[in-house]
PDB file of C-alpha atoms in Angstrom:
ATOM      1  CA  UNK A  20     118.684 101.580 106.936  1.00  0.00           C
ATOM      2  CA  UNK A  21     119.382 104.881 108.643  1.00  0.00           C
ATOM      3  CA  UNK A  22     119.723 105.368 112.373  1.00  0.00           C
ATOM      4  CA  UNK A  23     120.760 107.918 114.939  1.00  0.00           C
ATOM      5  CA  UNK A  24     121.790 107.506 118.564  1.00  0.00           C
ATOM      6  CA  UNK A  25     121.201 110.155 121.207  1.00  0.00           C
ATOM      7  CA  UNK A  26     121.709 110.555 124.922  1.00  0.00           C
ATOM      8  CA  UNK A  27     119.538 112.861 126.990  1.00  0.00           C
ATOM      9  CA  UNK A  28     122.015 114.669 129.234  1.00  0.00           C
ATOM     10  CA  UNK A  29     119.277 115.754 131.632  1.00  0.00           C
ATOM     11  CA  UNK A  30     118.056 112.302 132.640  1.00  0.00           C
ATOM     12  CA  UNK A  31     120.798 110.054 131.215  1.00  0.00           C
ATOM     13  CA  UNK A  32     118.411 108.126 128.951  1.00  0.00           C
ATOM     14  CA  UNK A  33     119.533 106.718 125.626  1.00  0.00           C
ATOM     15  CA  UNK A  34     117.599 106.749 122.362  1.00  0.00           C
ATOM     16  CA  UNK A  35     118.093 104.743 119.156  1.00  0.00           C
ATOM     17  CA  UNK A  36     116.052 106.118 116.281  1.00  0.00           C
ATOM     18  CA  UNK A  37     115.818 103.996 113.135  1.00  0.00           C
ATOM     19  CA  UNK A  38     114.332 104.762 109.737  1.00  0.00           C
ATOM     20  CA  UNK A  39     110.777 103.846 108.810  1.00  0.00           C
ATOM     21  CA  UNK A  40     110.276 100.117 108.655  1.00  0.00           C
ATOM     22  CA  UNK A  41     113.090  99.491 111.120  1.00  0.00           C
ATOM     23  CA  UNK A  42     111.802 101.414 114.162  1.00  0.00           C
ATOM     24  CA  UNK A  43     111.514  98.257 116.240  1.00  0.00           C
ATOM     25  CA  UNK A  44     115.301  97.775 115.967  1.00  0.00           C
ATOM     26  CA  UNK A  45     115.758 100.939 117.991  1.00  0.00           C
ATOM     27  CA  UNK A  46     113.337  99.699 120.634  1.00  0.00           C
ATOM     28  CA  UNK A  47     115.126  96.337 120.730  1.00  0.00           C
ATOM     29  CA  UNK A  48     118.535  97.956 121.150  1.00  0.00           C
ATOM     30  CA  UNK A  49     117.343 100.197 123.986  1.00  0.00           C
ATOM     31  CA  UNK A  50     115.025  97.743 125.760  1.00  0.00           C
ATOM     32  CA  UNK A  51     116.838  94.427 125.314  1.00  0.00           C
ATOM     33  CA  UNK A  52     120.536  95.333 124.942  1.00  0.00           C
ATOM     34  CA  UNK A  53     120.845  98.729 126.568  1.00  0.00           C
ATOM     35  CA  UNK A  54     124.403  99.566 127.593  1.00  0.00           C
ATOM     36  CA  UNK A  55     125.360  95.913 128.193  1.00  0.00           C
ATOM     37  CA  UNK A  56     128.552  95.727 126.095  1.00  0.00           C
ATOM     38  CA  UNK A  57     128.932  91.978 126.745  1.00  0.00           C
ATOM     39  CA  UNK A  58     125.452  91.318 125.363  1.00  0.00           C
ATOM     40  CA  UNK A  59     126.120  93.558 122.365  1.00  0.00           C
ATOM     41  CA  UNK A  60     129.369  91.666 121.702  1.00  0.00           C
ATOM     42  CA  UNK A  61     127.543  88.330 122.014  1.00  0.00           C
ATOM     43  CA  UNK A  62     125.067  89.310 119.290  1.00  0.00           C
ATOM     44  CA  UNK A  63     127.847  90.609 117.030  1.00  0.00           C
ATOM     45  CA  UNK A  64     129.721  87.314 117.502  1.00  0.00           C
ATOM     46  CA  UNK A  65     126.588  85.325 116.620  1.00  0.00           C
ATOM     47  CA  UNK A  66     126.112  87.397 113.471  1.00  0.00           C
ATOM     48  CA  UNK A  67     129.645  86.533 112.427  1.00  0.00           C
ATOM     49  CA  UNK A  68     129.366  82.848 113.380  1.00  0.00           C
ATOM     50  CA  UNK A  69     126.075  82.333 111.522  1.00  0.00           C
ATOM     51  CA  UNK A  70     127.072  84.154 108.332  1.00  0.00           C
ATOM     52  CA  UNK A  71     126.279  81.892 105.357  1.00  0.00           C
ATOM     53  CA  UNK A  72     124.859  79.262 107.706  1.00  0.00           C
ATOM     54  CA  UNK A  73     121.416  77.683 107.842  1.00  0.00           C
ATOM     55  CA  UNK A  74     121.443  77.476 111.632  1.00  0.00           C
ATOM     56  CA  UNK A  75     119.068  79.586 113.685  1.00  0.00           C
ATOM     57  CA  UNK A  76     119.815  81.546 116.847  1.00  0.00           C
ATOM     58  CA  UNK A  77     117.359  83.436 119.050  1.00  0.00           C
ATOM     59  CA  UNK A  78     117.736  85.971 121.788  1.00  0.00           C
ATOM     60  CA  UNK A  79     114.408  86.270 123.570  1.00  0.00           C
ATOM     61  CA  UNK A  80     113.957  89.403 125.628  1.00  0.00           C
ATOM     62  CA  UNK A  81     111.215  90.714 127.850  1.00  0.00           C
ATOM     63  CA  UNK A  82     109.331  92.429 125.012  1.00  0.00           C
ATOM     64  CA  UNK A  83     111.213  91.661 121.786  1.00  0.00           C
ATOM     65  CA  UNK A  84     113.000  88.675 120.248  1.00  0.00           C
ATOM     66  CA  UNK A  85     115.911  88.641 117.809  1.00  0.00           C
ATOM     67  CA  UNK A  86     116.017  85.686 115.423  1.00  0.00           C
ATOM     68  CA  UNK A  87     119.066  85.133 113.207  1.00  0.00           C
ATOM     69  CA  UNK A  88     118.743  82.767 110.265  1.00  0.00           C
ATOM     70  CA  UNK A  89     119.721  82.616 106.581  1.00  0.00           C
ATOM     71  CA  UNK A  90     121.735  85.867 106.774  1.00  0.00           C
ATOM     72  CA  UNK A  91     118.637  87.765 107.930  1.00  0.00           C
ATOM     73  CA  UNK A  92     117.935  89.261 111.314  1.00  0.00           C
ATOM     74  CA  UNK A  93     114.324  89.452 112.426  1.00  0.00           C
ATOM     75  CA  UNK A  94     113.324  91.531 115.438  1.00  0.00           C
ATOM     76  CA  UNK A  95     109.763  90.888 116.468  1.00  0.00           C
ATOM     77  CA  UNK A  96     107.512  91.716 119.385  1.00  0.00           C
ATOM     78  CA  UNK A  97     106.985  88.646 121.542  1.00  0.00           C
ATOM     79  CA  UNK A  98     103.215  89.106 121.355  1.00  0.00           C
ATOM     80  CA  UNK A  99     103.386  88.366 117.603  1.00  0.00           C
ATOM     81  CA  UNK A 100     104.615  84.842 118.361  1.00  0.00           C
ATOM     82  CA  UNK A 101     101.211  84.062 119.856  1.00  0.00           C
ATOM     83  CA  UNK A 102      99.460  81.282 118.013  1.00  0.00           C
ATOM     84  CA  UNK A 103      96.002  82.450 118.996  1.00  0.00           C
ATOM     85  CA  UNK A 104      93.832  83.203 115.991  1.00  0.00           C
ATOM     86  CA  UNK A 105      92.196  86.466 116.859  1.00  0.00           C
ATOM     87  CA  UNK A 106      90.282  88.550 114.378  1.00  0.00           C
ATOM     88  CA  UNK A 107      91.612  92.091 114.253  1.00  0.00           C
ATOM     89  CA  UNK A 108      90.613  94.941 112.042  1.00  0.00           C
ATOM     90  CA  UNK A 109      92.741  95.656 108.990  1.00  0.00           C
ATOM     91  CA  UNK A 110      94.016  98.875 110.567  1.00  0.00           C
ATOM     92  CA  UNK A 111      96.170  96.838 112.941  1.00  0.00           C
ATOM     93  CA  UNK A 112      98.592  95.898 110.149  1.00  0.00           C
ATOM     94  CA  UNK A 113     100.345  99.226 110.834  1.00  0.00           C
ATOM     95  CA  UNK A 114     100.984  98.050 114.388  1.00  0.00           C
ATOM     96  CA  UNK A 115     102.488  94.810 113.077  1.00  0.00           C
ATOM     97  CA  UNK A 116     104.828  96.778 110.815  1.00  0.00           C
ATOM     98  CA  UNK A 117     106.064  98.741 113.821  1.00  0.00           C
ATOM     99  CA  UNK A 118     106.475  95.528 115.837  1.00  0.00           C
ATOM    100  CA  UNK A 119     108.613  93.611 113.369  1.00  0.00           C
ATOM    101  CA  UNK A 120     111.647  94.355 111.235  1.00  0.00           C
ATOM    102  CA  UNK A 121     113.981  92.372 109.006  1.00  0.00           C
ATOM    103  CA  UNK A 122     117.465  93.363 107.906  1.00  0.00           C
ATOM    104  CA  UNK A 123     120.643  91.698 106.743  1.00  0.00           C
ATOM    105  CA  UNK A 124     123.392  90.527 109.073  1.00  0.00           C
ATOM    106  CA  UNK A 125     125.818  93.185 107.810  1.00  0.00           C
ATOM    107  CA  UNK A 126     123.371  96.038 108.419  1.00  0.00           C
ATOM    108  CA  UNK A 127     122.612  94.844 111.940  1.00  0.00           C
ATOM    109  CA  UNK A 128     126.305  94.276 112.717  1.00  0.00           C
ATOM    110  CA  UNK A 129     127.160  97.821 111.584  1.00  0.00           C
ATOM    111  CA  UNK A 130     124.357  99.282 113.703  1.00  0.00           C
ATOM    112  CA  UNK A 131     125.410  97.257 116.753  1.00  0.00           C
ATOM    113  CA  UNK A 132     129.058  98.226 116.375  1.00  0.00           C
ATOM    114  CA  UNK A 133     128.019 101.879 116.149  1.00  0.00           C
ATOM    115  CA  UNK A 134     125.767 101.444 119.216  1.00  0.00           C
ATOM    116  CA  UNK A 135     128.605  99.784 121.136  1.00  0.00           C
ATOM    117  CA  UNK A 136     130.956 102.660 120.328  1.00  0.00           C
ATOM    118  CA  UNK A 137     128.267 105.178 121.304  1.00  0.00           C
ATOM    119  CA  UNK A 138     127.531 103.694 124.739  1.00  0.00           C
ATOM    120  CA  UNK A 139     131.239 103.324 125.525  1.00  0.00           C
ATOM    121  CA  UNK A 140     131.865 106.951 124.545  1.00  0.00           C
ATOM    122  CA  UNK A 141     128.907 108.315 126.520  1.00  0.00           C
TER     123      UNK A 141
END
C-alpha cells in the first residue's frame, strides 16, 4: 500500500493520496481524523491493543467508518452499511471499490504514524 501526503500552501488544505484499492483510506484520514493528533493516537492505540485479538472496535465518522477486527482494518462508507436491498446496475461495483478498503493493522499503523508526523511537522 503506497501513499503520499501533501499540504497545499495556498489554502492550507491537506491531502492523503493512497494507491489504487486503498483510496478511501486517504478520504478517511482527511475527513474523519484530520489534524486531530489525539484521535490519531487513539486509533494507533486501538490497533496495538487489538493485535491478535478477536474483539471488534469501530470508529464511526460522519461519512466513513473504521472497523478493526481479526488483525484487519476495514474503512467503509457509511452508506454501504444500509440494509436496504436496492437493485443497482453492475457498473456501480466500481463505486463500492472506491468506498471500501481493507488492510492489515501494521499497514494502517504505519500510515497513521506517518500522517501524525506529517501534520505535526506542517
